[in-house]
XYZ file of C-alpha atoms in Angstrom:
384
model
C -108.638 -145.050 9.224
C -104.972 -144.724 8.337
C -103.067 -142.047 6.480
C -102.385 -142.427 2.743
C -99.559 -144.824 1.931
C -96.418 -142.744 1.263
C -95.052 -145.203 -1.317
C -98.026 -144.713 -3.674
C -99.126 -141.128 -4.334
C -102.214 -142.310 -6.236
C -103.658 -144.062 -3.169
C -105.845 -141.592 -1.269
C -107.153 -143.699 1.642
C -106.591 -147.179 3.075
C -109.450 -148.346 5.309
C -109.248 -151.063 7.968
C -112.048 -152.169 10.253
C -113.749 -155.336 9.050
C -112.972 -158.578 10.814
C -113.235 -160.809 7.745
C -113.095 -160.634 3.939
C -114.668 -157.546 2.351
C -117.303 -158.561 -0.200
C -118.667 -155.292 -1.591
C -118.294 -151.499 -1.619
C -120.312 -148.494 -2.797
C -119.715 -144.741 -2.787
C -122.246 -141.952 -2.276
C -121.257 -138.849 -4.214
C -123.879 -136.711 -2.469
C -122.914 -137.542 1.108
C -119.206 -138.323 0.508
C -119.534 -141.693 2.239
C -118.166 -145.131 1.416
C -120.078 -148.272 2.455
C -118.580 -151.741 2.663
C -120.009 -155.187 3.372
C -118.125 -158.140 4.792
C -118.157 -161.823 5.623
C -118.199 -160.661 9.266
C -121.981 -160.008 8.800
C -121.519 -156.253 9.274
C -121.674 -153.129 7.158
C -119.349 -150.209 7.674
C -119.919 -146.634 6.535
C -116.789 -144.525 6.138
C -116.707 -140.730 5.899
C -114.169 -139.525 3.349
C -112.964 -136.589 5.453
C -109.783 -137.246 7.503
C -110.289 -138.033 11.203
C -113.998 -138.752 10.615
C -115.680 -141.633 12.420
C -116.655 -144.889 10.746
C -119.968 -146.565 11.642
C -120.359 -150.317 12.043
C -123.895 -151.647 11.426
C -124.925 -155.062 12.766
C -128.200 -156.802 11.978
C -127.640 -159.434 9.323
C -127.296 -163.002 10.610
C -124.768 -164.063 7.972
C -122.263 -162.595 5.508
C -123.174 -159.312 3.808
C -122.786 -159.886 0.064
C -123.766 -156.514 -1.456
C -124.335 -152.845 -0.574
C -125.799 -149.889 -2.506
C -126.557 -146.275 -1.599
C -129.804 -144.685 -2.776
C -129.319 -141.854 -5.325
C -129.671 -139.222 -2.571
C -127.301 -141.090 -0.254
C -129.814 -140.978 2.602
C -130.555 -144.717 2.464
C -128.283 -147.737 2.195
C -129.408 -151.186 0.999
C -127.653 -154.450 1.805
C -128.138 -158.082 0.824
C -126.971 -161.101 2.769
C -126.412 -164.817 2.849
C -129.181 -164.832 5.491
C -131.654 -164.474 2.516
C -132.772 -160.976 3.550
C -132.399 -157.426 2.292
C -132.078 -154.506 4.716
C -132.558 -150.777 4.127
C -130.481 -148.693 6.543
C -130.450 -145.030 7.527
C -126.652 -144.495 7.495
C -126.319 -142.386 10.634
C -125.155 -142.964 14.189
C -128.361 -144.858 15.099
C -128.048 -147.327 12.224
C -131.763 -148.179 12.025
C -132.851 -150.700 9.374
C -135.930 -152.318 7.823
C -135.874 -156.006 6.826
C -137.250 -157.221 3.455
C -137.989 -160.944 3.069
C -139.025 -162.820 -0.098
C -135.909 -164.569 -1.391
C -135.358 -168.216 -0.445
C -131.546 -168.209 -0.846
C -128.514 -165.905 -0.635
C -129.077 -162.380 -1.958
C -126.141 -161.577 -4.268
C -126.986 -158.096 -5.537
C -129.034 -155.011 -4.637
C -129.442 -151.824 -6.693
C -131.628 -148.724 -6.357
C -133.542 -147.256 -9.305
C -132.438 -143.741 -10.292
C -135.570 -142.214 -8.706
C -134.959 -144.065 -5.419
C -138.559 -145.318 -5.372
C -137.682 -148.979 -5.998
C -134.745 -151.370 -5.909
C -133.883 -154.677 -7.565
C -132.228 -157.757 -6.054
C -130.650 -160.931 -7.463
C -130.411 -164.243 -5.634
C -129.233 -167.840 -5.620
C -132.931 -168.785 -5.747
C -132.609 -168.059 -9.535
C -134.863 -164.993 -9.383
C -134.621 -161.237 -9.812
C -137.009 -159.334 -7.536
C -138.222 -155.727 -7.591
C -139.249 -153.951 -4.369
C -140.884 -150.657 -3.375
C -138.559 -148.576 -1.183
C -141.026 -146.402 0.716
C -143.989 -148.793 0.764
C -141.496 -151.385 2.037
C -142.979 -154.281 0.064
C -142.129 -156.869 -2.570
C -143.540 -156.017 -6.031
C -142.729 -158.823 -8.516
C -140.233 -161.500 -9.635
C -138.406 -162.127 -12.930
C -137.864 -165.865 -13.153
C -136.361 -167.088 -16.460
C -132.816 -167.795 -15.267
C -132.033 -171.476 -14.658
C -129.135 -170.995 -12.225
C -127.973 -168.552 -9.537
C -128.382 -164.867 -10.428
C -125.308 -162.961 -9.317
C -126.168 -159.385 -10.325
C -129.109 -157.196 -11.402
C -129.117 -153.472 -12.265
C -131.627 -150.823 -13.346
C -130.936 -148.779 -16.483
C -130.295 -145.055 -15.865
C -133.866 -144.219 -16.910
C -135.338 -147.045 -14.814
C -137.184 -148.670 -17.737
C -134.920 -151.704 -18.146
C -133.293 -154.241 -15.832
C -130.237 -156.306 -16.712
C -129.231 -159.493 -14.882
C -126.214 -161.837 -14.926
C -126.348 -165.506 -14.010
C -124.437 -168.742 -13.520
C -126.499 -170.094 -16.433
C -123.906 -168.206 -18.593
C -126.437 -165.648 -19.811
C -127.113 -161.951 -19.438
C -130.817 -161.092 -19.652
C -132.417 -157.756 -20.459
C -135.881 -157.136 -18.956
C -138.607 -154.558 -19.519
C -139.704 -153.319 -16.087
C -143.231 -152.385 -17.193
C -144.150 -155.549 -19.112
C -141.934 -157.758 -16.882
C -140.828 -159.613 -20.042
C -137.334 -160.724 -21.034
C -136.372 -158.518 -23.998
C -133.186 -160.376 -24.950
C -130.716 -163.006 -23.713
C -126.987 -162.571 -24.382
C -125.282 -165.987 -24.475
C -121.705 -165.242 -25.614
C -119.942 -165.941 -22.280
C -118.113 -169.238 -21.884
C -118.691 -169.448 -18.121
C -120.669 -167.992 -15.216
C -121.457 -164.293 -15.665
C -120.423 -162.584 -12.446
C -121.372 -158.931 -12.930
C -123.200 -156.593 -15.299
C -123.867 -152.848 -15.472
C -125.333 -150.174 -17.746
C -123.266 -147.532 -19.509
C -124.196 -144.039 -18.169
C -125.923 -143.302 -21.498
C -128.166 -146.359 -21.032
C -127.453 -147.485 -24.590
C -125.132 -150.388 -23.806
C -124.154 -152.840 -21.069
C -120.893 -154.427 -19.943
C -120.653 -157.898 -18.403
C -117.826 -159.709 -16.609
C -117.325 -163.465 -16.524
C -115.564 -166.412 -14.963
C -114.046 -166.982 -18.422
C -111.731 -163.991 -17.689
C -113.502 -161.787 -20.248
C -115.404 -158.502 -20.364
C -117.999 -157.946 -23.097
C -119.896 -154.803 -24.121
C -123.228 -154.959 -26.014
C -125.564 -152.381 -27.545
C -128.981 -152.842 -25.848
C -130.839 -151.432 -28.884
C -129.355 -153.659 -31.597
C -128.072 -156.382 -29.184
C -124.786 -156.344 -31.119
C -121.487 -157.216 -29.390
C -119.468 -153.983 -29.489
C -116.264 -154.847 -27.640
C -114.616 -157.938 -26.182
C -111.673 -157.817 -23.767
C -109.538 -160.719 -22.548
C -106.947 -158.982 -20.405
C -107.203 -160.675 -16.987
C -105.587 -163.995 -16.127
C -108.419 -165.058 -13.797
C -112.156 -164.522 -13.307
C -113.432 -160.953 -13.602
C -115.572 -160.331 -10.512
C -116.857 -156.773 -10.956
C -116.770 -153.730 -13.216
C -117.854 -150.093 -13.205
C -118.184 -147.345 -15.815
C -116.645 -143.940 -15.206
C -119.411 -141.270 -15.127
C -118.060 -139.805 -18.388
C -118.710 -143.142 -20.093
C -115.230 -143.153 -21.619
C -113.589 -145.600 -19.199
C -114.375 -148.959 -17.600
C -112.653 -150.360 -14.503
C -112.580 -154.130 -13.972
C -111.691 -156.163 -10.853
C -110.359 -159.706 -11.047
C -109.291 -162.717 -9.021
C -105.813 -162.154 -10.500
C -105.478 -159.427 -7.786
C -105.542 -156.524 -10.233
C -107.821 -153.719 -11.335
C -107.651 -152.733 -14.986
C -108.833 -149.438 -16.446
C -110.007 -149.712 -20.050
C -110.234 -146.808 -22.478
C -113.495 -147.546 -24.289
C -112.947 -144.886 -26.951
C -109.617 -146.439 -27.934
C -110.665 -150.017 -27.155
C -107.511 -150.701 -25.159
C -105.994 -151.189 -21.716
C -105.020 -147.896 -20.067
C -103.747 -148.847 -16.577
C -103.277 -151.864 -14.314
C -103.594 -151.280 -10.543
C -102.230 -153.643 -7.911
C -103.092 -153.771 -4.259
C -105.875 -154.633 -1.826
C -108.312 -154.418 1.095
C -110.660 -151.430 0.972
C -108.837 -148.739 -0.998
C -109.798 -145.498 -2.702
C -107.689 -144.524 -5.711
C -107.354 -141.001 -7.048
C -107.694 -140.565 -10.817
C -107.349 -137.474 -12.978
C -109.872 -138.628 -15.583
C -111.979 -135.524 -14.955
C -109.199 -132.975 -15.409
C -107.004 -134.407 -18.152
C -107.683 -134.856 -21.836
C -106.557 -138.443 -22.279
C -106.406 -138.048 -26.041
C -103.320 -135.893 -25.473
C -101.810 -138.378 -22.997
C -102.312 -141.297 -25.376
C -100.690 -139.395 -28.243
C -97.627 -138.903 -26.046
C -97.434 -142.450 -24.652
C -98.977 -144.681 -27.348
C -97.685 -148.043 -25.980
C -98.481 -151.308 -27.816
C -102.185 -152.035 -28.079
C -103.742 -154.288 -25.445
C -105.310 -157.611 -26.324
C -108.803 -156.348 -27.025
C -111.056 -156.910 -30.001
C -113.682 -154.383 -31.000
C -116.469 -154.820 -33.499
C -117.768 -151.285 -33.063
C -117.487 -148.079 -31.111
C -119.641 -147.228 -28.140
C -122.760 -145.302 -29.155
C -123.677 -141.875 -27.850
C -120.623 -141.528 -25.626
C -119.799 -138.013 -24.474
C -116.452 -136.705 -25.805
C -113.475 -136.559 -23.505
C -113.698 -133.599 -21.138
C -111.159 -130.877 -22.021
C -109.061 -129.544 -19.152
C -110.847 -126.189 -19.149
C -114.230 -127.843 -18.511
C -113.100 -130.629 -16.221
C -111.538 -128.695 -13.381
C -112.222 -130.030 -9.924
C -114.593 -128.262 -7.550
C -111.700 -127.325 -5.310
C -109.840 -125.565 -8.138
C -112.975 -123.635 -9.101
C -113.452 -122.527 -5.517
C -109.841 -121.390 -5.299
C -110.325 -119.217 -8.381
C -113.065 -117.252 -6.662
C -110.721 -116.300 -3.833
C -108.450 -113.225 -3.967
C -105.196 -114.169 -5.737
C -101.975 -114.222 -3.739
C -98.927 -112.631 -5.362
C -95.668 -114.592 -5.503
C -92.181 -113.611 -6.686
C -91.553 -114.368 -10.361
C -88.532 -116.518 -9.534
C -90.604 -118.726 -7.206
C -93.361 -119.021 -9.795
C -90.882 -120.112 -12.460
C -89.327 -122.659 -10.094
C -92.723 -124.140 -9.215
C -93.710 -124.348 -12.878
C -90.450 -126.155 -13.633
C -91.079 -128.634 -10.797
C -94.625 -129.275 -11.995
C -93.347 -129.861 -15.528
C -90.742 -132.340 -14.280
C -93.400 -134.160 -12.226
C -95.614 -134.464 -15.309
C -92.739 -136.006 -17.256
C -91.996 -138.383 -14.359
C -95.672 -139.406 -14.115
C -95.856 -140.194 -17.829
C -92.570 -142.127 -17.663
C -93.820 -144.236 -14.727
C -97.066 -144.912 -16.596
C -95.162 -146.124 -19.668
C -92.894 -148.327 -17.533
C -95.918 -149.806 -15.722
C -97.625 -150.697 -18.986
C -94.423 -152.201 -20.402
C -94.029 -154.247 -17.209
C -97.592 -155.517 -17.584
C -96.912 -156.555 -21.186
C -93.650 -158.233 -20.131
C -95.472 -160.183 -17.406
C -98.065 -161.332 -19.957
C -95.350 -162.452 -22.388
C -93.477 -164.288 -19.623
C -96.643 -166.076 -18.604
C -97.285 -167.091 -22.201
C -93.709 -168.409 -22.538
C -94.117 -170.499 -19.363
C -97.413 -171.908 -20.630
C -95.822 -172.797 -23.988
C -92.898 -174.441 -22.188
C -95.320 -176.551 -20.125
C -97.155 -177.628 -23.275
C -93.861 -178.626 -24.946
C -92.817 -180.641 -21.879
C -96.178 -182.403 -21.787
C -95.875 -183.357 -25.443
C -92.299 -184.672 -25.093
C -93.044 -186.656 -21.940
C -93.728 -190.334 -22.878
């Protein structure tokens, strides 16, 4: 574990330890641990506290393709190219139980919100549901006609959504085991899908460089984003439901403001990194009113249903700040207080300025790319 990079104050940790490409990551809020899977056939569990040890778990016979913590954080599931799923106890012993039923690479694993079951997706074209504590296979969902890359439970555990190379997203009823609806709007393989925290809509990422958001009650397409210049490989909703982060083969992460239907930030970098955001302590309505850069290339046919309003600063304070309030206040000279407040104000202005410059740079890069593409088309037309 290395110290935070000094050049980038938003980068909290930079982890090194795998011996090959990192394929997947997951974070446990309850235990403050980060798990990662790799082509080196190992899992690693990282503790977020500085100077804490990282655990390397070996057991899979081929690349680890996916990892997921149970809701409590006391179990860790992994899927592999060796066709198996393993459930680990993420401690120093690293004990695991092997689950076998798939006949090809396991691409995705996800625990239900009650931790009693988990769902997997595989290149054998099936979605399978398993019992966690009884350690047995329960049933298969088998209507996809190509590899299934991702499957997730809804927050209430009643629905399952899956994404496939057959260019569809399918919504399943867990109880009846029937396909409720198929979404067929993607122009290529669908790489990833997830439920909004409210459970009322889903977002899917595709090899066609797009991200789409649907309402699972009306099955209506709510939002469509085409912001990346290469395949979108993964996405994740912020717990507030107001933001969506996307990861792409164009080497960027993009943070989308779902309430505004626009691009908020573009992040560059990579290996295993943890970025610090202030989504929980800042009212982004105020920030957007100050910045208001040109709208991103996103089309929206509706707003997201039942999304919680943006958290005001007074309600979104971090746990650390709340704890500090309970301690006895320390008196400081008025002159020092004024100086610190001035510095903080200047830093806020600098942060907003950098954000505006970053977004303008992103737009300039997009325009430059478009100009180059147009120039190539003109040259192709003029060439005999």
